[in-house]
Short mmCIF file of C-alpha atoms in Angstrom, two decimals:
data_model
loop_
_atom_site.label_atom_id
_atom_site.label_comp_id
_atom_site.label_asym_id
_atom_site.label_seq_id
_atom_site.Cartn_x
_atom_site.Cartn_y
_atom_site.Cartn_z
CA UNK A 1 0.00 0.00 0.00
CA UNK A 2 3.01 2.39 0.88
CA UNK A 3 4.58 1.99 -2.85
CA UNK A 4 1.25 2.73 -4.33
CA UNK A 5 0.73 6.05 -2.43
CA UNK A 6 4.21 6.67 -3.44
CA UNK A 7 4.00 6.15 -6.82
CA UNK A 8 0.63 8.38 -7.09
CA UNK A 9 2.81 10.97 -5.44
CA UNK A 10 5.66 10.98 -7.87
CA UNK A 11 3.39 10.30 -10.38
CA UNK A 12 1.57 13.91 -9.50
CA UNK A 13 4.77 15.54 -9.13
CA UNK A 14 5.95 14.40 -12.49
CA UNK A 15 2.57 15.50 -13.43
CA UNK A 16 2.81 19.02 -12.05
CA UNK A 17 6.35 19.75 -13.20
CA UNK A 18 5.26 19.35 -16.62
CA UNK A 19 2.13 21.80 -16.42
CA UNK A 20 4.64 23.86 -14.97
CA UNK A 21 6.92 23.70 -17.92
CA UNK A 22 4.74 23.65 -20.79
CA UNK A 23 3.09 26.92 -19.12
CA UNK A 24 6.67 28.77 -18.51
CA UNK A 25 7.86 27.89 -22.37
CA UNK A 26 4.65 29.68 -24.12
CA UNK A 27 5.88 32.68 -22.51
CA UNK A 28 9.92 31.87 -23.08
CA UNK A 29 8.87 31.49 -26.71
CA UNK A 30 7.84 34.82 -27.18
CA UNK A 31 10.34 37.86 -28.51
CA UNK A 32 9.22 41.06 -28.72
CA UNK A 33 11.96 41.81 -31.41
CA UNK A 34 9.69 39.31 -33.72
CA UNK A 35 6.81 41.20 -33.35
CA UNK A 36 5.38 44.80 -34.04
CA UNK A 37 3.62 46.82 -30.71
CA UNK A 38 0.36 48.90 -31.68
CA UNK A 39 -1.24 50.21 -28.22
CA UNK A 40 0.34 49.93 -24.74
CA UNK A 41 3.15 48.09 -24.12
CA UNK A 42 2.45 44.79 -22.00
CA UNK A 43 4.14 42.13 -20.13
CA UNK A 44 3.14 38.08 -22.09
CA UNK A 45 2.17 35.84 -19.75
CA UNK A 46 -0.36 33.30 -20.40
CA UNK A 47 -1.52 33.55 -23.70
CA UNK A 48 -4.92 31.21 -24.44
CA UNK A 49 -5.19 29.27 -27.19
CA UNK A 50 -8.21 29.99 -29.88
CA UNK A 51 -9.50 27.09 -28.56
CA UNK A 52 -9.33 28.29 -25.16
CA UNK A 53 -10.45 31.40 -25.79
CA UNK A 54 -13.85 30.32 -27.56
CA UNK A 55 -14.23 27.77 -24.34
CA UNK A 56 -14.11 31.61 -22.69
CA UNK A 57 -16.30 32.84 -24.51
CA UNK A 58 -18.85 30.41 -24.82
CA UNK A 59 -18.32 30.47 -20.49
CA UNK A 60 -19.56 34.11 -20.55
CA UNK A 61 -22.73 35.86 -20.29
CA UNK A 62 -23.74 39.31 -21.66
CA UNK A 63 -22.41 41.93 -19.10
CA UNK A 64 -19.68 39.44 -18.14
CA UNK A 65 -15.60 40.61 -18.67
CA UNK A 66 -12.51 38.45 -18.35
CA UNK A 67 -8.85 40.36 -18.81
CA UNK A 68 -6.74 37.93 -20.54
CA UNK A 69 -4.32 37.65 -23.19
CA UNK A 70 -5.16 35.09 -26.59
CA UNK A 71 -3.05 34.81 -29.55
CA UNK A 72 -4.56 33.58 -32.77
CA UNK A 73 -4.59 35.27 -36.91
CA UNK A 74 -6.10 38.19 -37.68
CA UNK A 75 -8.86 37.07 -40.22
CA UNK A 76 -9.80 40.80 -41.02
CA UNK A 77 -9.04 44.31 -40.15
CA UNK A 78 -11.10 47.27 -41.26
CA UNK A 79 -10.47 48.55 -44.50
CA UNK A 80 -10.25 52.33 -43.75
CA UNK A 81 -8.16 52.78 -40.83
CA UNK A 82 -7.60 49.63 -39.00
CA UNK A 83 -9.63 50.84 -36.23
CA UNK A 84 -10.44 46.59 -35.77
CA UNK A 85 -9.97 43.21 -36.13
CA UNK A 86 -11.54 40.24 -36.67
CA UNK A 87 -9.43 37.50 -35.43
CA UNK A 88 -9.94 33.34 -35.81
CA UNK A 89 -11.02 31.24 -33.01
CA UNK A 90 -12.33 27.71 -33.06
CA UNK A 91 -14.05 26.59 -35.97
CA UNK A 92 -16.36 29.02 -37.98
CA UNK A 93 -15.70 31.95 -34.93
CA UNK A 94 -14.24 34.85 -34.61
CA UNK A 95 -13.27 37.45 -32.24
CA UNK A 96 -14.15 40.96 -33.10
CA UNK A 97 -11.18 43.51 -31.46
CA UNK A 98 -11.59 46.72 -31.04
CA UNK A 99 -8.87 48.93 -29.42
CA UNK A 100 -9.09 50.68 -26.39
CA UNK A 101 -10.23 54.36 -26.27
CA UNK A 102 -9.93 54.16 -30.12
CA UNK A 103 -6.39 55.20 -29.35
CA UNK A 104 -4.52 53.03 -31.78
CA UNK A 105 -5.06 50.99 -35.47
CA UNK A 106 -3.29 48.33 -36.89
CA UNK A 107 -1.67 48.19 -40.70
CA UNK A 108 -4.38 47.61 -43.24
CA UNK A 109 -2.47 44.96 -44.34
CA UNK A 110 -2.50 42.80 -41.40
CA UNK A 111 -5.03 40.04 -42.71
CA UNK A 112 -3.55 36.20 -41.76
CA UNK A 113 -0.92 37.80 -39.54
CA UNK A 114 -0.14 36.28 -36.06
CA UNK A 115 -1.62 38.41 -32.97
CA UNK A 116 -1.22 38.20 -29.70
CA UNK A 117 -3.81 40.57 -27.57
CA UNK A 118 -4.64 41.78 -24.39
CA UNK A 119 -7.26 43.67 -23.05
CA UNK A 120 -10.79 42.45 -22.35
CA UNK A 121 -13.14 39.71 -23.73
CA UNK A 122 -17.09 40.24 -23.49
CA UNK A 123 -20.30 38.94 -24.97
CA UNK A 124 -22.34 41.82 -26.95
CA UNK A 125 -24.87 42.21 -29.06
CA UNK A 126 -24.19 44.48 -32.32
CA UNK A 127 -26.86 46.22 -33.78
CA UNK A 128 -27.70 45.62 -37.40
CA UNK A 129 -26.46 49.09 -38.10
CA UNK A 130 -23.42 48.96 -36.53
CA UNK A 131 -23.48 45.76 -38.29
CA UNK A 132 -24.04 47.38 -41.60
CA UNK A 133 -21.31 49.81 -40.98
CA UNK A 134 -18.41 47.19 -39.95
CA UNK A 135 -19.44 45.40 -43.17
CA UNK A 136 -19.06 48.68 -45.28
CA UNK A 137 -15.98 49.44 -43.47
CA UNK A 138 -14.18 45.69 -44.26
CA UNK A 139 -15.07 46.06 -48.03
CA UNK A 140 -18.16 44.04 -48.21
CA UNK A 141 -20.12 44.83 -51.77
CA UNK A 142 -23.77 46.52 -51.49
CA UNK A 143 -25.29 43.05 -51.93
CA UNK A 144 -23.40 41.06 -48.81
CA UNK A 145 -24.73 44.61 -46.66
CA UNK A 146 -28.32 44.21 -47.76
CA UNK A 147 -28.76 41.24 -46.50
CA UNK A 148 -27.61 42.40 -42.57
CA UNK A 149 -31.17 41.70 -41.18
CA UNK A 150 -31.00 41.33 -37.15
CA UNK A 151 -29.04 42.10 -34.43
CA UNK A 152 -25.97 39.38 -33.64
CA UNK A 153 -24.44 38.15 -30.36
CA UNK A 154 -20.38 38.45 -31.10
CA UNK A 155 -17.54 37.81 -29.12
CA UNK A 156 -16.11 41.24 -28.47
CA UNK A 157 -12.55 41.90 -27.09
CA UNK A 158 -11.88 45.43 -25.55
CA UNK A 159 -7.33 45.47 -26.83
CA UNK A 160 -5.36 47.85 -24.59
CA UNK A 161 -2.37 46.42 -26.65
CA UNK A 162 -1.34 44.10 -29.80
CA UNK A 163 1.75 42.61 -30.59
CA UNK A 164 1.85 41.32 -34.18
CA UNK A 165 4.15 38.84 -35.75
CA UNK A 166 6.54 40.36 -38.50
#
């Protein structure tokens, strides 16, 4: 009985030290020299996964707000001024990133560029004009606008700061 609650102890330390690594080397992996800052400057720490970060989402309720840190690709930006950013999580999802106190853009050009954000992650609901206007904004013809009919729930992410691959 002693050598079986002995190995379940090593066995969880093993298991801890390795939780313990793998979370340390997603920070060690990052270099700020490979990546471009738009916003405030911040410190990497845990960055979540896309597929965390819908788990998140899916967690949260409208009115709810997490601070965290995600990295995934920037499926869109706006068209005009960079003033947001759609950017991929699981599956069919995005996350639509704005920036905070409309204080910074990103390059036009950033479209299937690696991101890694912080800031704030909420549920909202986007009226079908603002809808209309985000669509107008990413380039979408007159057609793809027209048929913006009713309100949608979207995964919104308040981003005091982006670092974007080079």
């Amino acid at each position: 009985m002693k050598k079986l609650n002995l190995l379940f102890i090593v066995f969880g330390l093993l298991f801890n030290l390795n939780v313990i690594a793998q979370s340390k080397s997603v920070s060690k992996s990052f270099d700020s020299k490979d990546y471009a800052l738009f916003g405030e400057k911040f410190k990497v720490g845990k960055i979540v996964t896309k597929d965390e970060m819908l788990k998140k989402y899916k967690s949260l309720k409208k009115g709810d707000t997490i601070t965290v840190q995600f990295q995934s690709i920037i499926k869109s930006v706006c068209k005009k001024k960079g003033c947001w950013m759609k950017m991929e999580l699981a599956g069919d999802d995005n996350s639509f990133v704005k920036f905070k106190d409309y204080g910074f853009f990103v390059p036009l050009n950033a479209d299937n560029s690696l991101a890694i954000v912080s800031g704030k992650a909420f549920v909202d609901v986007v009226s079908v004009d603002e809808l209309k206007h985000y669509a107008k904004d990413g380039g979408k013809s007159s057609a793809e606008i027209a048929k913006i009919t009713k309100p949608e729930v979207t995964y919104s992410f308040l981003a005091s700061g982006v670092y974007i691959k080079k």
